Structures are given as C-alpha cells and as structure tokens.
Short mmCIF file of C-alpha atoms (C1' of nucleotides) in Angstrom, two decimals:
data_model
loop_
_atom_site.label_atom_id
_atom_site.label_comp_id
_atom_site.label_asym_id
_atom_site.label_seq_id
_atom_site.Cartn_x
_atom_site.Cartn_y
_atom_site.Cartn_z
CA MET J 1 28.16 -168.01 123.01
CA ALA J 2 27.36 -164.87 125.01
CA LEU J 3 24.30 -163.44 123.06
CA GLU J 4 23.41 -161.44 126.17
CA ASP J 5 25.74 -158.87 125.41
CA GLU J 6 23.67 -156.25 123.85
CA ALA J 7 20.41 -157.40 125.51
CA MET J 8 21.23 -156.19 128.80
CA ALA J 9 23.35 -153.49 129.21
CA ALA J 10 23.66 -152.86 132.95
CA ASN J 11 26.59 -150.56 132.51
CA PRO J 12 25.36 -147.02 133.30
CA GLU J 13 28.18 -145.74 130.93
CA THR J 14 26.87 -147.55 127.68
CA SER J 15 23.18 -148.11 128.59
CA VAL J 16 21.81 -144.62 128.82
CA PRO J 17 19.51 -143.55 125.89
CA LEU J 18 20.08 -146.19 123.18
CA ALA J 19 18.77 -144.11 120.19
CA SER J 20 15.26 -143.40 121.35
CA ASN J 21 13.61 -143.49 117.92
CA SER J 22 14.70 -144.84 114.67
CA GLU J 23 18.20 -144.00 113.80
CA ASP J 24 19.96 -147.21 113.31
CA ILE J 25 22.89 -146.55 115.57
CA SER J 26 25.00 -149.29 114.15
CA GLN J 27 25.40 -147.26 110.84
CA LEU J 28 26.94 -144.45 112.94
CA PRO J 29 30.79 -144.50 112.51
CA GLU J 30 32.92 -144.54 115.68
CA MET J 31 34.90 -141.31 115.42
CA SER J 32 37.92 -143.28 116.25
CA SER J 33 37.56 -145.27 113.19
CA ILE J 34 37.16 -142.21 110.67
CA VAL J 35 40.34 -141.60 108.78
CA GLY J 36 39.90 -137.86 108.40
CA TYR J 37 39.02 -137.40 112.08
CA VAL J 38 41.90 -139.45 113.45
CA LEU J 39 44.27 -137.82 110.97
CA ARG J 40 43.27 -134.38 112.08
CA ARG J 41 43.78 -135.34 115.84
CA ALA J 42 47.21 -137.00 115.09
CA GLN J 43 48.18 -133.86 113.15
CA LEU J 44 47.18 -131.44 115.86
CA SER J 45 49.22 -133.46 118.43
CA VAL J 46 52.31 -133.65 116.50
CA PHE J 47 52.05 -129.88 115.64
CA GLN J 48 51.53 -129.36 119.30
CA ASP J 49 54.83 -131.00 120.08
CA PHE J 50 56.47 -129.22 117.26
CA ILE J 51 55.22 -125.83 118.44
CA GLU J 52 56.19 -126.47 122.17
CA SER J 53 59.66 -127.73 121.04
CA PHE J 54 60.02 -124.32 119.21
CA THR J 55 58.62 -121.94 121.64
CA GLU J 56 62.21 -120.91 122.62
CA LEU J 57 63.37 -120.28 118.90
CA LYS J 58 59.81 -118.79 118.23
CA LEU J 59 59.52 -120.64 114.92
CA ARG J 60 56.36 -121.98 113.58
CA PRO J 61 55.87 -125.08 111.22
CA ALA J 62 55.66 -123.00 108.00
CA GLU J 63 58.63 -121.01 108.86
CA PHE J 64 60.57 -124.11 109.64
CA SER J 65 59.61 -125.45 106.14
CA VAL J 66 60.54 -122.39 104.31
CA LEU J 67 63.97 -122.31 106.02
CA ASN J 68 64.51 -125.80 105.26
CA LEU J 69 63.86 -125.55 101.66
CA ILE J 70 65.91 -122.36 101.16
CA ALA J 71 68.70 -124.16 102.93
CA GLN J 72 68.38 -127.17 100.59
CA ARG J 73 68.39 -125.02 97.51
CA PRO J 74 69.14 -121.52 97.83
CA GLY J 75 68.27 -119.16 95.03
CA GLN J 76 64.83 -120.36 94.49
CA LYS J 77 62.03 -118.03 93.64
CA GLN J 78 59.53 -116.88 96.16
CA SER J 79 56.83 -118.48 94.13
CA GLU J 80 58.48 -121.73 93.84
CA ILE J 81 59.02 -122.05 97.67
CA ALA J 82 55.39 -121.05 98.40
CA GLU J 83 54.07 -123.46 95.77
CA GLN J 84 55.98 -126.43 97.10
CA LEU J 85 54.49 -125.90 100.45
CA GLY J 86 50.89 -125.18 99.27
CA ILE J 87 50.98 -121.53 100.59
CA LYS J 88 49.41 -118.90 98.42
CA ARG J 89 52.00 -116.34 97.27
CA ALA J 90 49.82 -113.50 98.70
CA ASN J 91 50.17 -115.15 102.02
CA PHE J 92 53.90 -115.90 101.71
CA VAL J 93 54.72 -112.17 101.64
CA ALA J 94 54.13 -111.75 105.31
CA LEU J 95 55.96 -114.94 106.30
CA MET J 96 58.99 -113.84 104.28
CA ASP J 97 58.82 -110.40 105.66
CA GLY J 98 59.24 -112.10 109.25
CA LEU J 99 62.23 -114.05 108.36
CA GLU J 100 64.00 -111.15 106.60
CA ARG J 101 63.07 -108.99 109.68
CA ARG J 102 64.69 -111.56 111.95
CA GLY J 103 67.64 -111.57 109.68
CA VAL J 104 67.83 -115.40 109.08
CA ALA J 105 66.74 -115.14 105.21
CA GLU J 106 66.84 -112.43 102.48
CA ARG J 107 65.36 -111.72 99.08
CA ARG J 108 67.57 -110.72 96.27
CA LYS J 109 66.48 -109.11 93.10
CA SER J 110 67.18 -111.48 90.30
CA PRO J 111 69.17 -109.65 87.38
CA GLU J 112 67.60 -112.11 84.96
CA ASP J 113 63.90 -111.61 85.94
CA LYS J 114 63.52 -108.27 87.52
CA ARG J 115 60.09 -109.47 88.65
CA SER J 116 61.16 -112.16 90.90
CA HIS J 117 63.07 -112.55 94.21
CA SER J 118 65.49 -115.25 94.85
CA LEU J 119 65.61 -116.55 98.45
CA HIS J 120 68.77 -117.04 100.46
CA LEU J 121 69.75 -117.68 104.07
CA THR J 122 71.99 -114.94 105.77
CA VAL J 123 75.14 -116.01 107.70
CA GLU J 124 72.99 -115.60 110.72
CA GLY J 125 70.33 -117.89 109.14
CA GLU J 126 72.94 -120.62 108.61
CA ARG J 127 73.89 -120.48 112.08
CA PHE J 128 70.22 -120.50 113.16
CA ILE J 129 69.56 -123.65 110.80
CA SER J 130 71.85 -125.72 112.97
CA GLU J 131 70.12 -124.82 116.07
CA MET J 132 66.88 -125.38 114.33
CA LEU J 133 67.74 -128.88 113.25
CA SER J 134 68.94 -129.85 116.61
CA VAL J 135 65.60 -128.94 118.16
CA TRP J 136 63.79 -130.49 115.15
CA ASN J 137 65.68 -133.86 115.55
CA ALA J 138 64.70 -134.05 119.17
CA HIS J 139 61.11 -133.58 118.14
CA GLU J 140 61.08 -135.98 115.50
CA GLN J 141 62.72 -138.54 117.64
CA ARG J 142 60.06 -138.09 120.11
CA ILE J 143 57.49 -138.62 117.25
CA ILE J 144 59.16 -141.83 116.03
CA ARG J 145 59.18 -143.13 119.72
CA ARG J 146 55.56 -142.58 119.96
CA LEU J 147 54.87 -144.62 116.81
CA GLY J 148 56.93 -147.59 118.01
CA GLY J 149 60.16 -147.10 115.86
CA GLU J 150 61.58 -146.11 112.36
CA ALA J 151 59.95 -148.89 110.69
CA GLU J 152 56.50 -147.80 111.73
CA ARG J 153 57.53 -144.23 110.86
CA ASP J 154 58.33 -145.28 107.48
CA LYS J 155 55.01 -147.21 107.04
CA LEU J 156 53.06 -144.17 108.25
CA ILE J 157 54.84 -141.96 105.79
CA GLU J 158 54.08 -144.21 102.97
CA LEU J 159 50.51 -144.64 103.75
CA LEU J 160 50.19 -140.83 104.18
CA GLY J 161 51.95 -140.21 100.90
CA ARG J 162 48.98 -142.32 99.29
CA LEU J 163 46.49 -139.95 100.57
CA SER J 164 48.21 -136.63 99.43
CA GLY J 165 47.68 -135.10 96.21
CA GLN J 166 45.94 -137.05 93.63
CA ASP J 167 42.94 -134.94 93.63
CA MET L 1 80.36 -149.17 92.51
CA ALA L 2 79.26 -145.89 91.21
CA LEU L 3 80.94 -143.38 93.52
CA GLU L 4 80.50 -140.46 90.80
CA ASP L 5 76.90 -140.03 91.89
CA GLU L 6 77.26 -136.73 93.98
CA ALA L 7 80.58 -135.81 92.59
CA MET L 8 79.19 -134.84 89.02
CA ALA L 9 75.44 -133.87 89.06
CA ALA L 10 74.94 -133.15 85.40
CA ASN L 11 71.18 -133.04 85.81
CA PRO L 12 70.24 -129.31 85.83
CA GLU L 13 67.23 -130.14 88.12
CA THR L 14 69.59 -131.02 91.00
CA SER L 15 72.80 -129.41 90.33
CA VAL L 16 72.03 -125.74 90.63
CA PRO L 17 73.46 -124.12 93.69
CA LEU L 18 74.72 -127.06 95.94
CA ALA L 19 74.75 -125.20 99.36
CA SER L 20 77.29 -122.58 98.40
CA ASN L 21 79.02 -121.98 101.92
CA SER L 22 78.84 -124.40 104.90
CA GLU L 23 75.38 -125.92 105.48
CA ASP L 24 75.86 -129.43 105.47
CA ILE L 25 72.95 -130.21 103.22
CA SER L 26 72.91 -133.94 104.13
CA GLN L 27 71.47 -132.93 107.50
CA LEU L 28 68.61 -131.09 106.06
CA PRO L 29 65.65 -133.30 106.19
CA GLU L 30 63.45 -133.94 103.03
CA MET L 31 60.17 -132.62 103.49
CA SER L 32 58.67 -135.89 102.19
CA SER L 33 60.11 -137.59 105.12
CA ILE L 34 58.99 -135.37 107.93
CA VAL L 35 56.12 -136.77 109.75
CA GLY L 36 54.35 -133.57 110.78
CA TYR L 37 54.61 -132.17 107.29
CA VAL L 38 53.31 -135.28 105.46
CA LEU L 39 50.59 -135.70 108.08
CA ARG L 40 49.45 -132.20 107.49
CA ARG L 41 49.36 -132.46 103.74
CA ALA L 42 47.63 -135.72 104.03
CA GLN L 43 44.94 -134.18 106.33
CA LEU L 44 44.30 -131.30 104.16
CA SER L 45 43.89 -133.60 101.20
CA VAL L 46 41.49 -135.81 102.96
CA PHE L 47 39.45 -132.77 104.28
CA GLN L 48 39.50 -131.34 100.82
CA ASP L 49 37.63 -134.53 99.57
CA PHE L 50 35.44 -134.45 102.65
CA ILE L 51 34.49 -130.74 101.90
CA GLU L 52 33.93 -131.31 98.27
CA SER L 53 31.66 -134.22 99.11
CA PHE L 54 29.53 -132.07 101.30
CA THR L 55 29.43 -128.95 99.38
CA GLU L 56 25.84 -129.80 98.42
CA LEU L 57 24.72 -130.64 102.00
CA LYS L 58 26.63 -127.65 103.13
CA LEU L 59 28.20 -129.52 106.17
CA ARG L 60 31.63 -128.90 107.45
CA PRO L 61 33.81 -131.60 109.24
CA ALA L 62 33.16 -130.33 112.70
CA GLU L 63 29.30 -130.18 112.19
CA PHE L 64 29.52 -133.75 110.75
CA SER L 65 31.25 -135.03 113.98
CA VAL L 66 28.82 -133.16 116.27
CA LEU L 67 25.89 -134.50 114.54
CA ASN L 68 27.38 -138.04 114.51
CA LEU L 69 28.18 -137.82 118.18
CA ILE L 70 24.56 -136.49 119.01
CA ALA L 71 23.06 -139.29 116.93
CA GLN L 72 25.18 -142.10 118.76
CA ARG L 73 24.08 -140.82 122.08
CA PRO L 74 21.34 -138.18 122.43
CA GLY L 75 21.02 -136.14 125.57
CA GLN L 76 24.74 -135.41 126.11
CA LYS L 77 25.54 -132.00 127.42
CA GLN L 78 27.11 -129.28 125.10
CA SER L 79 30.25 -129.20 127.11
CA GLU L 80 30.58 -133.03 126.70
CA ILE L 81 30.36 -133.16 123.17
CA ALA L 82 32.64 -130.21 122.66
CA GLU L 83 35.17 -131.75 124.73
CA GLN L 84 35.26 -134.97 122.96
CA LEU L 85 35.96 -133.23 119.74
CA GLY L 86 38.47 -130.90 121.18
CA ILE L 87 36.31 -127.77 120.65
CA LYS L 88 36.47 -125.08 123.17
CA ARG L 89 32.97 -124.55 124.54
CA ALA L 90 33.05 -120.92 123.82
CA ASN L 91 33.44 -121.91 120.08
CA PHE L 92 30.90 -124.54 120.37
CA VAL L 93 28.08 -122.06 120.70
CA ALA L 94 28.16 -120.67 117.32
CA LEU L 95 28.39 -124.18 115.84
CA MET L 96 25.50 -125.47 117.65
CA ASP L 97 23.45 -122.26 116.87
CA GLY L 98 24.02 -123.12 113.06
CA LEU L 99 22.76 -126.67 113.75
CA GLU L 100 19.80 -125.49 115.54
CA ARG L 101 19.15 -122.74 112.98
CA ARG L 102 18.88 -125.42 110.26
CA GLY L 103 16.52 -127.39 112.25
CA VAL L 104 18.70 -130.56 112.45
CA ALA L 105 19.68 -130.55 116.16
CA GLU L 106 18.20 -128.83 119.22
CA ARG L 107 19.21 -127.83 122.92
CA ARG L 108 16.90 -128.91 125.58
CA LYS L 109 17.07 -127.33 129.12
CA SER L 110 17.85 -129.97 131.40
CA PRO L 111 15.54 -130.03 134.54
CA GLU L 112 18.16 -131.53 136.80
CA ASP L 113 20.91 -129.14 136.01
CA LYS L 114 19.43 -125.88 134.82
CA ARG L 115 22.83 -124.64 133.64
CA SER L 116 23.21 -127.30 130.90
CA HIS L 117 21.73 -127.91 127.89
CA SER L 118 21.42 -131.36 126.60
CA LEU L 119 21.60 -131.89 122.75
CA HIS L 120 19.09 -133.95 120.54
CA LEU L 121 18.48 -134.56 116.87
CA THR L 122 15.19 -133.11 115.53
CA VAL L 123 13.07 -135.38 113.44
CA GLU L 124 14.39 -133.59 110.36
CA GLY L 125 17.85 -134.08 111.83
CA GLU L 126 17.36 -137.82 111.88
CA ARG L 127 16.22 -137.60 108.27
CA PHE L 128 19.42 -135.52 107.50
CA ILE L 129 21.64 -137.98 109.19
CA SER L 130 20.83 -140.78 106.86
CA GLU L 131 21.63 -138.57 103.89
CA MET L 132 24.78 -137.38 105.68
CA LEU L 133 25.92 -141.07 106.26
CA SER L 134 25.40 -141.87 102.64
CA VAL L 135 27.72 -138.97 101.35
CA TRP L 136 30.12 -139.78 103.97
CA ASN L 137 30.32 -143.60 103.18
CA ALA L 138 31.12 -142.74 99.69
CA HIS L 139 33.74 -140.38 100.71
CA GLU L 140 35.24 -142.86 103.18
CA GLN L 141 35.41 -145.52 100.61
CA ARG L 142 37.35 -143.21 98.22
CA ILE L 143 39.83 -142.61 101.13
CA ILE L 144 40.23 -146.22 101.63
CA ARG L 145 40.55 -146.92 97.96
CA ARG L 146 43.46 -144.37 97.87
CA LEU L 147 45.14 -146.23 100.88
CA GLY L 148 44.96 -149.57 99.22
CA GLY L 149 42.33 -151.33 101.11
CA GLU L 150 40.81 -151.92 104.50
CA ALA L 151 44.05 -153.50 105.95
CA GLU L 152 46.01 -150.43 105.14
CA ARG L 153 43.20 -148.17 106.52
CA ASP L 154 43.23 -150.15 109.89
CA LYS L 155 46.96 -149.93 109.95
CA LEU L 156 46.84 -146.21 109.33
CA ILE L 157 44.33 -145.72 112.04
CA GLU L 158 46.33 -147.62 114.47
CA LEU L 159 49.58 -145.68 113.81
CA LEU L 160 47.77 -142.38 113.95
CA GLY L 161 46.11 -143.33 117.25
CA ARG L 162 49.67 -143.77 118.58
CA LEU L 163 50.17 -139.96 117.68
CA SER L 164 47.11 -138.72 119.50
CA GLY L 165 46.74 -137.66 123.04
CA GLN L 166 49.59 -138.81 125.22
CA ASP L 167 50.97 -135.15 125.58
"C1'" DA S 1 22.38 -121.99 156.42
"C1'" DA S 2 25.59 -118.65 154.57
"C1'" DA S 3 29.53 -118.01 152.09
"C1'" DT S 4 32.56 -119.53 148.78
"C1'" DA S 5 33.94 -122.09 144.83
"C1'" DA S 6 33.15 -124.58 140.47
"C1'" DA S 7 30.62 -125.61 136.48
"C1'" DT S 8 27.99 -124.15 132.21
"C1'" DG S 9 26.72 -121.66 128.46
"C1'" DT S 10 27.35 -117.35 126.63
"C1'" DT S 11 29.59 -112.96 124.61
"C1'" DA S 12 33.25 -110.47 123.11
"C1'" DT S 13 37.86 -109.98 121.41
"C1'" DG S 14 42.16 -110.81 119.36
"C1'" DA S 15 45.52 -113.89 116.86
"C1'" DT S 16 46.24 -116.83 113.15
"C1'" DA S 17 45.50 -119.22 108.72
"C1'" DT S 18 43.61 -119.02 104.52
"C1'" DA S 19 41.45 -117.53 100.11
"C1'" DA S 20 40.45 -114.23 96.51
"C1'" DA S 21 40.61 -109.88 93.94
"C1'" DA S 22 43.09 -106.26 92.13
"C1'" DC S 23 47.32 -103.73 91.15
"C1'" DA S 24 52.20 -102.41 89.20
"C1'" DA S 25 56.33 -104.02 87.21
"C1'" DT S 26 58.20 -106.96 84.38
"C1'" DT S 27 58.59 -110.61 80.88
"C1'" DA S 28 56.50 -113.64 77.21
"C1'" DT S 29 53.78 -114.35 73.22
"C1'" DG S 30 50.55 -113.28 69.49
"C1'" DC Q 1 53.85 -103.59 68.82
"C1'" DA Q 2 50.00 -105.16 71.26
"C1'" DT Q 3 48.31 -108.37 74.30
"C1'" DA Q 4 49.14 -112.40 77.87
"C1'" DA Q 5 50.99 -114.06 81.48
"C1'" DT Q 6 54.02 -113.77 85.60
"C1'" DT Q 7 55.77 -112.07 90.02
"C1'" DG Q 8 55.38 -109.84 94.19
"C1'" DT Q 9 52.50 -107.09 96.77
"C1'" DT Q 10 48.24 -104.94 99.15
"C1'" DT Q 11 43.79 -105.23 100.67
"C1'" DT Q 12 39.99 -107.61 102.11
"C1'" DA Q 13 37.00 -111.29 103.80
"C1'" DT Q 14 36.41 -115.60 106.11
"C1'" DA Q 15 37.26 -119.29 109.15
"C1'" DT Q 16 39.55 -121.21 112.96
"C1'" DC Q 17 41.01 -121.00 117.64
"C1'" DA Q 18 42.21 -119.30 122.31
"C1'" DT Q 19 41.29 -116.37 126.18
"C1'" DA Q 20 38.90 -113.58 129.41
"C1'" DA Q 21 34.84 -111.95 131.34
"C1'" DC Q 22 30.09 -112.66 132.71
"C1'" DA Q 23 25.45 -114.35 134.50
"C1'" DT Q 24 23.11 -118.46 136.05
"C1'" DT Q 25 23.12 -122.37 138.58
"C1'" DT Q 26 25.24 -126.05 141.30
"C1'" DA Q 27 28.65 -127.94 144.50
"C1'" DT Q 28 31.50 -127.55 148.35
"C1'" DT Q 29 33.30 -125.44 152.52
"C1'" DT Q 30 32.83 -123.18 156.76
#
DNA sequence: AAATAAATGTTATGATATAAAACAATTATG
DNA sequence: CATAATTGTTTTATATCATAACATTTATTT
C-alpha cells in the first residue's frame, strides 16, 4: 500500500536537501501544529482586522478595552481597571492621559481615598461608546464568520479560556 | 420564574453603580467573550510558559521558530525564512546575527545568487536542536494538558487556522 | 549590450509595548 | 506614633515592529 511515498520524492518542492547529516527531521514539529505559534498568528490576524476597523476612530485594542470596562462599571479605580487588563499601572497612566485628552473619559479624585482616581466616561465618551460598539460589532461578526459560526466561536473561547491564567 | 434577578441586586460586587445615565450596559460585551481579547490573553499565557521553559537555554519564540525551520529545510534563503514567520527581513538580520554569534546557525554565501545567504545549522546547532526539542516537548505537553487532551488541541489548531491569513 | 528595474541583505530610525525602579502623597497597620 | 503598604506618577531600559534608504547583485526591458 504505497510505500514509495518517501523513498522517491520527485517533487522539487519537497525533495531539496532532506536533512543532510543526522537531525531526525521527523522529530521537528511542523510550525502549523505548534499551539503557541498558531495562536500568535491568529491573534495578529484578528488584531489586524480590529486595527483596520478602528483606523477611523483611532482607537487601539487596549483603549477599547478600557472604555468598555469603564462603561460597564464606572467609578472603578485606575489600578483596578489596569489590573483587569493585565496592564502595569505605570503604563496605564499614558493610556488614560490619552483618553482624557480626547475627552471621552476622566479621572475623578475620590474623596474617601485621596490617593486613588475613579474613572468615568464623559458625556462625549458615552456618545463615543455607541459608535465604538457599532464598529466593534461589525468586526466581531467578521471574526465569527471566519470561524464558521457562533458555535465555533463559543468553542474557541472555551478552549482559549483553558489556556489563560493558571500559571 | 425569578424575574427579580436584575431588579434587586443585593450583591455588593455587582450592584455598585449600574450605569448611572443612559449607556445601555446590556450592549457592552463581556471581555471574556471577546475573541480578540481572549485570544491575546491565551497567547500571552502560552508564551509565558514557553519563555519560562526556555530561560535556561536563553531562547526566544522567534529564535526557536527560525532554528526549527532551518533544521527542517537547510539552505533556504534568509528572506524565505523571514517571510514564512512574518518577520520583516530588516528585523531578521539582528536575530540571525544572534544565532550566528551563539554558533548554532550560519549564513553561507550562495554561489548562484551572490546577493542571498543560505541558512544552515552548525554542528553545535544540531546538538542544540535536540536539547531545544526536549524542552519544547515538555512545554507543549503542558499546553495540551491544559487544553484537556490532543483532541482539544487539534480542534483549537483548526479553529485558529481559520483566523489566520485570509486578510 | 546598455539601461532600467527588481531582489537581497543591511543599516538606521522611529513608534509602540512592556517591565522595573524610584518617588510623593495618602492610607493602613504595628 | 512609627512603620507598611497602596496609589498614581515619572523616568528609564528593553524588546518588538515598521519604514526608508542604501550597496550589491540579478533580472528585465529597450
């Protein structure tokens, strides 16, 4: 039953060097089967679509996430938002500066704890959010279509969830 | 049938501000259901495990991939390897310099095309590869265990494959 | 063949992301 | 009250990534 397959490889595409010395090539993993690698490529591709979707609104993924979290629960402290997203609080400062400069979010000094800032949307920010969600919905639908449907999306999310955290 | 759920939210964890003004909170996606976000977190977690696994060998993901590709098919041009991995050839130079300085890979001037360099492992590089594969196998097994098994790994790879490319 | 265009590797540069250290102000704890 | 710890911030270092320009070499056009 076809044992000539690897003996004669007449195809110039696959026959070229054939691991000259030792180096058992059979032990080398195909890049397309390496979880981390495929994960990285997929993530870059999805982010690429996200970024292109948001070029007009000039919003980056991290900024989207921050605005979304503030909208979901206004009043949270800077550190809380940063930590939820895995952003170091030192790096969060510039990000928040940007959102404040654009007038979509603001810091308020908390009277109870004068160290912390609670984060809120501005009125303009609330208007912006609806625009943002519209763009995001189109993007997410595109991703779901690529996956094959909602069921596949759900399955993917489940599998990815098993990979996060638990370090 | 329990229609009091969202009316009274006595839980202090979830009842705090409740979207003071408008902002229909129901339209805001949960971060844990956003494909790009979950994808990113999972990728970081897997890379984290990879990096920790390779601290002793001092090998980064990109270097692993390059060595793996060279081992699979020695003699390929620099640009070819770079392009397969989505690395800009300008940025590939320093990476390859590093591998050459460590003595695991080398550039050879191609006599046919004196512009290009063909990439090869050194003898030391071939020894290094087997060590690298051993570390990588342990890492990959850890990832597969997190996912729940090989079947889940295969399913994940399939779904991720649908997200890559096709831009 | 000569002129022009394209490919290859390289250098240099800027933008962005990320991590760590130190600090002032404030709050919490001994 | 003295000492921790927390919070936001600034500064700095490093890694990643994209772009432009260049010299050398090869390919294509005229």
